[in-house]
PDB file of C-alpha atoms in Angstrom:
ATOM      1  CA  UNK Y   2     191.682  40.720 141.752  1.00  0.00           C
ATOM      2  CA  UNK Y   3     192.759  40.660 138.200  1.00  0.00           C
ATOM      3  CA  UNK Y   4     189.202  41.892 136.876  1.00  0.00           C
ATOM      4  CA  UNK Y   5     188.690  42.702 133.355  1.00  0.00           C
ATOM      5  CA  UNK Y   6     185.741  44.730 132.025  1.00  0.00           C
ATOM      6  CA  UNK Y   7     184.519  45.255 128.474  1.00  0.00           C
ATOM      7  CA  UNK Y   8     181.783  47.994 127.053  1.00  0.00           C
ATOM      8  CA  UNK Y   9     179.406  47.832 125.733  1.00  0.00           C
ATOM      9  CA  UNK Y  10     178.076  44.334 126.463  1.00  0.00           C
ATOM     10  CA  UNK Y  11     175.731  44.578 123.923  1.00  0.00           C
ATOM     11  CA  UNK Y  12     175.499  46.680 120.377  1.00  0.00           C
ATOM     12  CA  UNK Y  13     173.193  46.494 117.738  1.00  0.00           C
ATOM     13  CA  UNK Y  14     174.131  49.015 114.630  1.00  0.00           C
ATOM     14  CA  UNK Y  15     173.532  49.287 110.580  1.00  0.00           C
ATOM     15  CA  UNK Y  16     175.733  48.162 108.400  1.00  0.00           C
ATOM     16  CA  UNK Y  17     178.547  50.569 107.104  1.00  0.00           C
ATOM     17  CA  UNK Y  18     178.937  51.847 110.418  1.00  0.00           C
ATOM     18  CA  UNK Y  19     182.044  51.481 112.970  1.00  0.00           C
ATOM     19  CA  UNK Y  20     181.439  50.462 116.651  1.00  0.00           C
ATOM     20  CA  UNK Y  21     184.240  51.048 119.358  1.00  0.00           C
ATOM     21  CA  UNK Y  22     184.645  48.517 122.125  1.00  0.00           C
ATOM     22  CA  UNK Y  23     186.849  49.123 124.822  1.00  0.00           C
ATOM     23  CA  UNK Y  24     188.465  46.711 127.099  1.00  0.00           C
ATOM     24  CA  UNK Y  25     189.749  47.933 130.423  1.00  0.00           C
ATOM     25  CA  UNK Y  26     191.916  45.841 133.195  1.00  0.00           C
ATOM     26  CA  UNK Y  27     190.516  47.310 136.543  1.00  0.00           C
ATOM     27  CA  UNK Y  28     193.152  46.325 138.898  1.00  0.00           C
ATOM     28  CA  UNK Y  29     196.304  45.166 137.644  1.00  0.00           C
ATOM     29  CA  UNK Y  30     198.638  46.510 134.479  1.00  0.00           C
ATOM     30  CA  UNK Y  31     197.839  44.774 131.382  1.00  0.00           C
ATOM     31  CA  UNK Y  32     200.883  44.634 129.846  1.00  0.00           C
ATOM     32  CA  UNK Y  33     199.660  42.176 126.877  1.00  0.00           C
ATOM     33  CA  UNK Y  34     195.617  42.507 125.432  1.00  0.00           C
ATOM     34  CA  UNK Y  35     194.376  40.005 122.856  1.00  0.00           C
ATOM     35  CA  UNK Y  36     191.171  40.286 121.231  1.00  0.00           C
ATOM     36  CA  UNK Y  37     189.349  37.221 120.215  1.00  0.00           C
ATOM     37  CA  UNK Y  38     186.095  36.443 118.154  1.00  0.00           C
ATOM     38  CA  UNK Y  39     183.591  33.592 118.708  1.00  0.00           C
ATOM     39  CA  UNK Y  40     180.789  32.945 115.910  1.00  0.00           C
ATOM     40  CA  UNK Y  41     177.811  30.319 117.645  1.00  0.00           C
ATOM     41  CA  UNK Y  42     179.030  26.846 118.891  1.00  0.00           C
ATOM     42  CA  UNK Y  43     182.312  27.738 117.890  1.00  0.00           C
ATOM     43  CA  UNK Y  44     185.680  28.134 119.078  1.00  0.00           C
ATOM     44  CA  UNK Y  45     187.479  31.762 120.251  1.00  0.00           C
ATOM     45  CA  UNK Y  46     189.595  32.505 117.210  1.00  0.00           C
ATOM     46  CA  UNK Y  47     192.572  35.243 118.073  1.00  0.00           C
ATOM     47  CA  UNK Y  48     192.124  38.162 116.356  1.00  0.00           C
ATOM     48  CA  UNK Y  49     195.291  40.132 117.377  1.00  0.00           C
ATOM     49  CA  UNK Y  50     197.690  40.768 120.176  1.00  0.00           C
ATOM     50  CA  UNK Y  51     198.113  44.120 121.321  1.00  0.00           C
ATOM     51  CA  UNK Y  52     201.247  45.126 123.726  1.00  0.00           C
ATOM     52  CA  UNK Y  53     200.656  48.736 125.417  1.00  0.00           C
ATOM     53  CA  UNK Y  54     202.425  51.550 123.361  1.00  0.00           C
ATOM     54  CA  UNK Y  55     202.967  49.380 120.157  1.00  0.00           C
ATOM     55  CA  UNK Y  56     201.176  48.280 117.023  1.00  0.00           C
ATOM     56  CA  UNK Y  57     199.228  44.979 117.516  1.00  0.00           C
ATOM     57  CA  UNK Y  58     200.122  41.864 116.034  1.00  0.00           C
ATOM     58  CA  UNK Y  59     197.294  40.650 113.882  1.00  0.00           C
ATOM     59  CA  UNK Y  60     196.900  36.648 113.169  1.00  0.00           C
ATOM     60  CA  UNK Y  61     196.655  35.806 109.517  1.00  0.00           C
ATOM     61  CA  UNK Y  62     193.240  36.745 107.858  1.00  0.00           C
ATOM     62  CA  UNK Y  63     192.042  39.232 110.303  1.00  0.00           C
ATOM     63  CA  UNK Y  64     192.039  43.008 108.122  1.00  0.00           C
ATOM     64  CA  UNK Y  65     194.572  45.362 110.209  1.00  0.00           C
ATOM     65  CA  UNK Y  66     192.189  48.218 108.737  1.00  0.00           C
ATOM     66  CA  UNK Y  67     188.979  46.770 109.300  1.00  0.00           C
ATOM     67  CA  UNK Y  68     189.323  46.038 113.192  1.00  0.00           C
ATOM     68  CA  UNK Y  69     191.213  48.850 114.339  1.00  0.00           C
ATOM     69  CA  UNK Y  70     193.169  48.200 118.225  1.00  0.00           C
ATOM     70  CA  UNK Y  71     194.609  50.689 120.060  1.00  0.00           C
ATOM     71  CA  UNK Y  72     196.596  49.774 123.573  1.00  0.00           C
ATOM     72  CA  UNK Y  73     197.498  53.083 124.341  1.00  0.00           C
ATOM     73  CA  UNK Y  74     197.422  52.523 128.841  1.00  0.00           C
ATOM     74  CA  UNK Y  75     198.337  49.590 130.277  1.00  0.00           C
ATOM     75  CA  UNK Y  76     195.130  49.354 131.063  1.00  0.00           C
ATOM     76  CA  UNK Y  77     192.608  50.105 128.484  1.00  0.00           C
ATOM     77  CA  UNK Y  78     192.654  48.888 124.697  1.00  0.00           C
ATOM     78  CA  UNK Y  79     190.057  49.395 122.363  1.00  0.00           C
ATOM     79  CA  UNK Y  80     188.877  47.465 118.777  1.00  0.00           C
ATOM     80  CA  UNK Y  81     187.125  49.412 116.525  1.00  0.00           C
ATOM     81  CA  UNK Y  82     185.002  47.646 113.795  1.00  0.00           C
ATOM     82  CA  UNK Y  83     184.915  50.284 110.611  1.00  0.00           C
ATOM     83  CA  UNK Y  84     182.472  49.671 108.284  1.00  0.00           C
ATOM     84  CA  UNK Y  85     180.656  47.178 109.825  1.00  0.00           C
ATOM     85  CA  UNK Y  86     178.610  44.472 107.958  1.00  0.00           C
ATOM     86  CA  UNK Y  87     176.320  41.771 109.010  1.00  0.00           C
ATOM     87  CA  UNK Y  88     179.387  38.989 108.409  1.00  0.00           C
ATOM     88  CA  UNK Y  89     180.789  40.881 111.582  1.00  0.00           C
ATOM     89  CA  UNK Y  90     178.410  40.012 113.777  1.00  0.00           C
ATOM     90  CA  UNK Y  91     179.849  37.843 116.795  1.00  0.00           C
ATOM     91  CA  UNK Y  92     180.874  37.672 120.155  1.00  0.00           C
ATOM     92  CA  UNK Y  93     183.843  39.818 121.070  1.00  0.00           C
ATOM     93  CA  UNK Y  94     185.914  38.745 123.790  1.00  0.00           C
ATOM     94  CA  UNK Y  95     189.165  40.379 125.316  1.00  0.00           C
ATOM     95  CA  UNK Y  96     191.703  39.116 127.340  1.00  0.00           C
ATOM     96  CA  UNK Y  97     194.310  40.747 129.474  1.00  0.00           C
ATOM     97  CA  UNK Y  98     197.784  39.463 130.970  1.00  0.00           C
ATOM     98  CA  UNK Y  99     199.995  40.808 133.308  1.00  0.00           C
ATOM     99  CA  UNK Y 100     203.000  38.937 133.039  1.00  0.00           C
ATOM    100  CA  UNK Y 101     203.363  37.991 136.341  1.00  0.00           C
ATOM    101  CA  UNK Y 102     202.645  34.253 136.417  1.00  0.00           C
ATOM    102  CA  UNK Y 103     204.190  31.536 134.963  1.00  0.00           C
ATOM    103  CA  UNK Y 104     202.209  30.368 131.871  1.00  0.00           C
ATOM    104  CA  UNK Y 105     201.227  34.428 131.165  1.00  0.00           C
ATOM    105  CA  UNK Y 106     197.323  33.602 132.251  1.00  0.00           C
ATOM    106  CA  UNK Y 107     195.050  35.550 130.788  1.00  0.00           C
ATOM    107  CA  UNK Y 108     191.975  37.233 132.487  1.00  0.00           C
ATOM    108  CA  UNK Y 109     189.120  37.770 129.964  1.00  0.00           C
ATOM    109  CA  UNK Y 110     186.535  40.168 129.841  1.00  0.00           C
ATOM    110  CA  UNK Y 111     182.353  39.585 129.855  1.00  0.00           C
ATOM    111  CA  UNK Y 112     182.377  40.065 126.098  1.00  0.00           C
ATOM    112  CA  UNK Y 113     180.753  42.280 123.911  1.00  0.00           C
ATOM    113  CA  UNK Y 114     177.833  40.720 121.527  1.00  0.00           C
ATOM    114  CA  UNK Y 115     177.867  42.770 117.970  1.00  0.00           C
ATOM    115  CA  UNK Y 116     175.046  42.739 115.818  1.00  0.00           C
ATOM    116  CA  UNK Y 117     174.978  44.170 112.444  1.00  0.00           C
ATOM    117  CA  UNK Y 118     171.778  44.814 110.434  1.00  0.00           C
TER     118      UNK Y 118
ATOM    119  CA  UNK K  22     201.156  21.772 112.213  1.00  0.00           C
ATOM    120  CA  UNK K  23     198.794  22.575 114.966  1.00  0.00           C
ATOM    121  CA  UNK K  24     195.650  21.549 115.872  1.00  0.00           C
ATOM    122  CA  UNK K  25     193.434  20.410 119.472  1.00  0.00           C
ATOM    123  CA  UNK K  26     190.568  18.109 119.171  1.00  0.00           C
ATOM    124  CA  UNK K  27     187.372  18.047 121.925  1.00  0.00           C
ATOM    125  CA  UNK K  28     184.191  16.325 122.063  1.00  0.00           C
ATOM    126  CA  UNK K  29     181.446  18.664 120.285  1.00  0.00           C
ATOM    127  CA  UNK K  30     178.419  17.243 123.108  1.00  0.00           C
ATOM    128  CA  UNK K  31     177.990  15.589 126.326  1.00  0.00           C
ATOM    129  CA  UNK K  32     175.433  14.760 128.947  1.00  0.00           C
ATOM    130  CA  UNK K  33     175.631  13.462 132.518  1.00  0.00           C
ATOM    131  CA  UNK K  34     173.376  13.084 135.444  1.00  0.00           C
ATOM    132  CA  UNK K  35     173.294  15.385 138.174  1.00  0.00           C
ATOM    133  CA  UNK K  36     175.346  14.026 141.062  1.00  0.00           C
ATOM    134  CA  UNK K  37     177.540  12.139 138.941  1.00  0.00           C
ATOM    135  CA  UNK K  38     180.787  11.952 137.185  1.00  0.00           C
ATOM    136  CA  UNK K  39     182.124  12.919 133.967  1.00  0.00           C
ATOM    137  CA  UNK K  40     185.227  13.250 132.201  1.00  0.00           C
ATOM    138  CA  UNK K  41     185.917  15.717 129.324  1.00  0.00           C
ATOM    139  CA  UNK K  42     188.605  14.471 126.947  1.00  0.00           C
ATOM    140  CA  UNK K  43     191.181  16.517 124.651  1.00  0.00           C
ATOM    141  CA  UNK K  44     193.935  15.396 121.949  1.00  0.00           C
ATOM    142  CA  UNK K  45     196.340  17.638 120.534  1.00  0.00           C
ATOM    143  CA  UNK K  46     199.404  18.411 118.687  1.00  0.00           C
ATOM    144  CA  UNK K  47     201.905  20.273 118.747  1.00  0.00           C
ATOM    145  CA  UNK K  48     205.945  20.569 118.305  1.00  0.00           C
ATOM    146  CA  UNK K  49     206.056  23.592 121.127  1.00  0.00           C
ATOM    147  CA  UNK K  50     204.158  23.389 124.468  1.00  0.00           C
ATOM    148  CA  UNK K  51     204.081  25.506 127.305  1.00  0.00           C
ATOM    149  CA  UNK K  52     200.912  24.112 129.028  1.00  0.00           C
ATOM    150  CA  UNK K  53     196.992  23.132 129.057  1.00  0.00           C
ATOM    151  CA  UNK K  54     194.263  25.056 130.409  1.00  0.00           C
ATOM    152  CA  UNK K  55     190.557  24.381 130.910  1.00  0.00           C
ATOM    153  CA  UNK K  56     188.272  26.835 130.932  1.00  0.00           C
ATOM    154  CA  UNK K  57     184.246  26.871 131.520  1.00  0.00           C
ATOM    155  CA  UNK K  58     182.052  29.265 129.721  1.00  0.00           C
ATOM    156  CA  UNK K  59     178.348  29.570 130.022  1.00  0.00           C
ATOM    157  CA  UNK K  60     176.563  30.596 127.524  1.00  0.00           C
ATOM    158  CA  UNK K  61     176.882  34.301 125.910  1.00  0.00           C
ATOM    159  CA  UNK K  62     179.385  35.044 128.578  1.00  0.00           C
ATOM    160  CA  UNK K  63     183.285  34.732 128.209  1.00  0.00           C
ATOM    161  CA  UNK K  64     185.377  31.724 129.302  1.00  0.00           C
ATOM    162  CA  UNK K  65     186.707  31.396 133.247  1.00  0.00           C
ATOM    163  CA  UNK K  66     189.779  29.888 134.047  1.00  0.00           C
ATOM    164  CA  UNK K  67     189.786  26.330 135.514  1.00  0.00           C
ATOM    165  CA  UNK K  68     192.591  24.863 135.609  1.00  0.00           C
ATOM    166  CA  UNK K  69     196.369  24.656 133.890  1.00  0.00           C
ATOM    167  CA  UNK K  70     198.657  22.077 133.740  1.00  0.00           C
ATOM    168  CA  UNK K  71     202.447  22.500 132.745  1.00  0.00           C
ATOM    169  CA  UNK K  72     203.471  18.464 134.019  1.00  0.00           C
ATOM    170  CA  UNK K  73     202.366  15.105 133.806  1.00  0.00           C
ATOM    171  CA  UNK K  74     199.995  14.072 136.035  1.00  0.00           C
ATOM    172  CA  UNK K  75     196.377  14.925 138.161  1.00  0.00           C
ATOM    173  CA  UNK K  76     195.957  18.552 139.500  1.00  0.00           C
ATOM    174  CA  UNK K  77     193.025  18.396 141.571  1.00  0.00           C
ATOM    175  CA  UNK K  78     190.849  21.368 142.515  1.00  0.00           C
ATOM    176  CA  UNK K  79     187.698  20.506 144.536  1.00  0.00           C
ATOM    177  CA  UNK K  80     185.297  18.957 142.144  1.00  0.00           C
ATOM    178  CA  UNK K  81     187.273  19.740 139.568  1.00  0.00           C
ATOM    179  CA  UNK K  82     190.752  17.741 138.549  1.00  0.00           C
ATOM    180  CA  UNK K  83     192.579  17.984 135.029  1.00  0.00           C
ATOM    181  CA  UNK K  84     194.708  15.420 134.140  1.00  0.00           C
ATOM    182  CA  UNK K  85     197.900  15.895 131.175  1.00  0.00           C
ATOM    183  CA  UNK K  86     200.001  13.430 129.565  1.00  0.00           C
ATOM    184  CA  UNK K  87     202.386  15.223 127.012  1.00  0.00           C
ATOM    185  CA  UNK K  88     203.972  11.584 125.844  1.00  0.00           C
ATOM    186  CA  UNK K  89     200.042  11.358 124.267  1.00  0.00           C
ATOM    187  CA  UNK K  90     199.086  15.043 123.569  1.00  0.00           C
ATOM    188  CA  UNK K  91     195.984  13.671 126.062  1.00  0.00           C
ATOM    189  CA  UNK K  92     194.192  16.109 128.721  1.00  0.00           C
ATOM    190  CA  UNK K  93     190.985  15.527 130.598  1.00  0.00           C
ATOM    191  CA  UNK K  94     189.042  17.299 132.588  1.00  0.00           C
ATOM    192  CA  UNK K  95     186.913  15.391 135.652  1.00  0.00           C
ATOM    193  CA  UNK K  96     184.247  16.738 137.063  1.00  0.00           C
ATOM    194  CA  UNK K  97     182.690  15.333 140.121  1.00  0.00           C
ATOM    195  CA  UNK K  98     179.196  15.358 141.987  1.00  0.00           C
ATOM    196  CA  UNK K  99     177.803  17.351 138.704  1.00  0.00           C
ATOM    197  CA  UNK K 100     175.990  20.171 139.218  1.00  0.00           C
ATOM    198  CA  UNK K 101     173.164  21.445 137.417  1.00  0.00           C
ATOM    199  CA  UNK K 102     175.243  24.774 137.201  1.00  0.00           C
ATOM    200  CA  UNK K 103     177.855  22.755 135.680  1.00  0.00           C
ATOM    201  CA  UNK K 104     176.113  22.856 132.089  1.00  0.00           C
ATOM    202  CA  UNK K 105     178.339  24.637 130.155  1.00  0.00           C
ATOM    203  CA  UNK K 106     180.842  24.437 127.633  1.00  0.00           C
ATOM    204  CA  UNK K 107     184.198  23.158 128.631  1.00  0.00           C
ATOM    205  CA  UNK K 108     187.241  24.406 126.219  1.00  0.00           C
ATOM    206  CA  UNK K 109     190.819  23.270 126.711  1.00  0.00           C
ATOM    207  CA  UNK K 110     193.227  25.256 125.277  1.00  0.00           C
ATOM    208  CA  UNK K 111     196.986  24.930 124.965  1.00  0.00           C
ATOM    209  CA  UNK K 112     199.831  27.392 125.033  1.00  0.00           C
ATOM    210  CA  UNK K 113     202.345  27.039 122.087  1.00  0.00           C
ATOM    211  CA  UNK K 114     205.766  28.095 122.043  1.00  0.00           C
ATOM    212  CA  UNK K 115     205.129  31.564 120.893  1.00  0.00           C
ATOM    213  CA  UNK K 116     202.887  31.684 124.387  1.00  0.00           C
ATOM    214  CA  UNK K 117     199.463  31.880 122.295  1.00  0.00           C
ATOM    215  CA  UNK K 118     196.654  29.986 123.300  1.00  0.00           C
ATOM    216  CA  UNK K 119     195.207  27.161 120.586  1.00  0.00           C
ATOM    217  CA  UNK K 120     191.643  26.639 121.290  1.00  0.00           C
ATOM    218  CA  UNK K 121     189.861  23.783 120.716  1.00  0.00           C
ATOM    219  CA  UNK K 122     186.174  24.263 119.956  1.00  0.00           C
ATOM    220  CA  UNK K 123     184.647  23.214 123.483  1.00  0.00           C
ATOM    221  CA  UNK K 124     182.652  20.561 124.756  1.00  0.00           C
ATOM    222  CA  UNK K 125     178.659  21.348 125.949  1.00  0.00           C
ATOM    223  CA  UNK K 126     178.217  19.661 129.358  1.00  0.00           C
ATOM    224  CA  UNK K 127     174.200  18.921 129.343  1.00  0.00           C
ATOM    225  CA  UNK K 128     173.410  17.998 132.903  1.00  0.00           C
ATOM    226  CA  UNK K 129     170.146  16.042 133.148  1.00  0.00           C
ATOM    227  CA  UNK K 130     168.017  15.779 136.857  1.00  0.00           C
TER     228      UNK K 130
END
């Protein structure tokens, strides 16, 4: 159980264009989704929580307009990069919780590698 | 303020032992977790630790003293499949997770 899928696992695009990734929590209710970034031997940086049927929460430095995240099932939430530029290229990682154990675990997903020419 | 503080590298021989320290601070704390990721593919839970003491879990045992901000993960009879990067991670009071930037696990023969 708890299985959390993300597509595309891979995308290469040009630059100025937006890319959709979706994130989808196959077997349980996701009531929380966080998104998270990871640049080459570094750490996952959060880029935003997003609760189903609200507006995420985005951590300081990370452009609400730029990375776009919808949560609109409890099981499916999408980031969409607009205008993408070669800065943006990264690993993408989600992360889904149901809010059923005790220290909120999160489940991530395979990730999604970006590359921007 | 925050922060969590990991070994960048480390290398062991296969069959044997290693441990995997982390430091951190914090004024709210709701737990540590370990979590193994290979590379290009995204982290898997290990372990999580809410009390003092060892939590063991096969090969695998973490060990958390709050008093000291001081986790550590121990790994036993090492695996070449066991090269990876180790990140411990720590849930503040707002229930966020604080990374720390991982630890590479190079298993030699």
């Amino acid at each position: 159980g708890a299985v959390v899928s993300q597509h595309p696992s891979r995308v290469i695009c040009k630059s100025g264009t937006s890319v959709k990734i979706e994130c989808r929590s196959l077997d349980f209710q996701a009531t929380t989704m966080f998104w998270y970034r990871q640049f080459p031997k570094q750490s996952l940086m959060l880029m935003a929580t997003s609760n189903e049927g609200s507006k995420a929460t985005y951590e300081q430095g990370v452009e609400k307009d730029k990375f776009l995240i919808n949560h609109a099932s409890l099981t499916l939430s999408t980031l969409t990069v607009t205008s993408a530029h070669p800065e943006d290229s990264s690993f993408y990682i989600c992360s889904a919780s149901d809010g059923t154990s005790g220290y909120n675990e999160q489940f991530f997903g395979p990730g999604t590698r970006l590359t921007v020419l | 303020g925050q922060n969590i503080d990991q070994p960048t590298e480390m290398t062991a021989t296969e069959g044997a032992i290693v441990q995997i320290n982390c430091t951190y601070q914090t004024s709210g704390f709701n737990g540590l977790f370990w979590y193994q990721q290979h590379a290009g593919e995204a982290p898997t839970f290990l372990s999580y630790n809410v009390l003092d003491g060892l939590e063991e879990k096969g090969r695998f045992s973490s060990f958390l003293s709050r008093s000291k901000g001081y986790s550590y993960l121990l790994l036993k009879e090492l695996q070449m499949k066991d090269s990876a990067s180790y990140l411990c991670a720590f849930m503040d009071s707002n229930y966020q997770l604080i990374w720390g930037a991982g630890t590479k696990l190079i298993i030699k023969p």
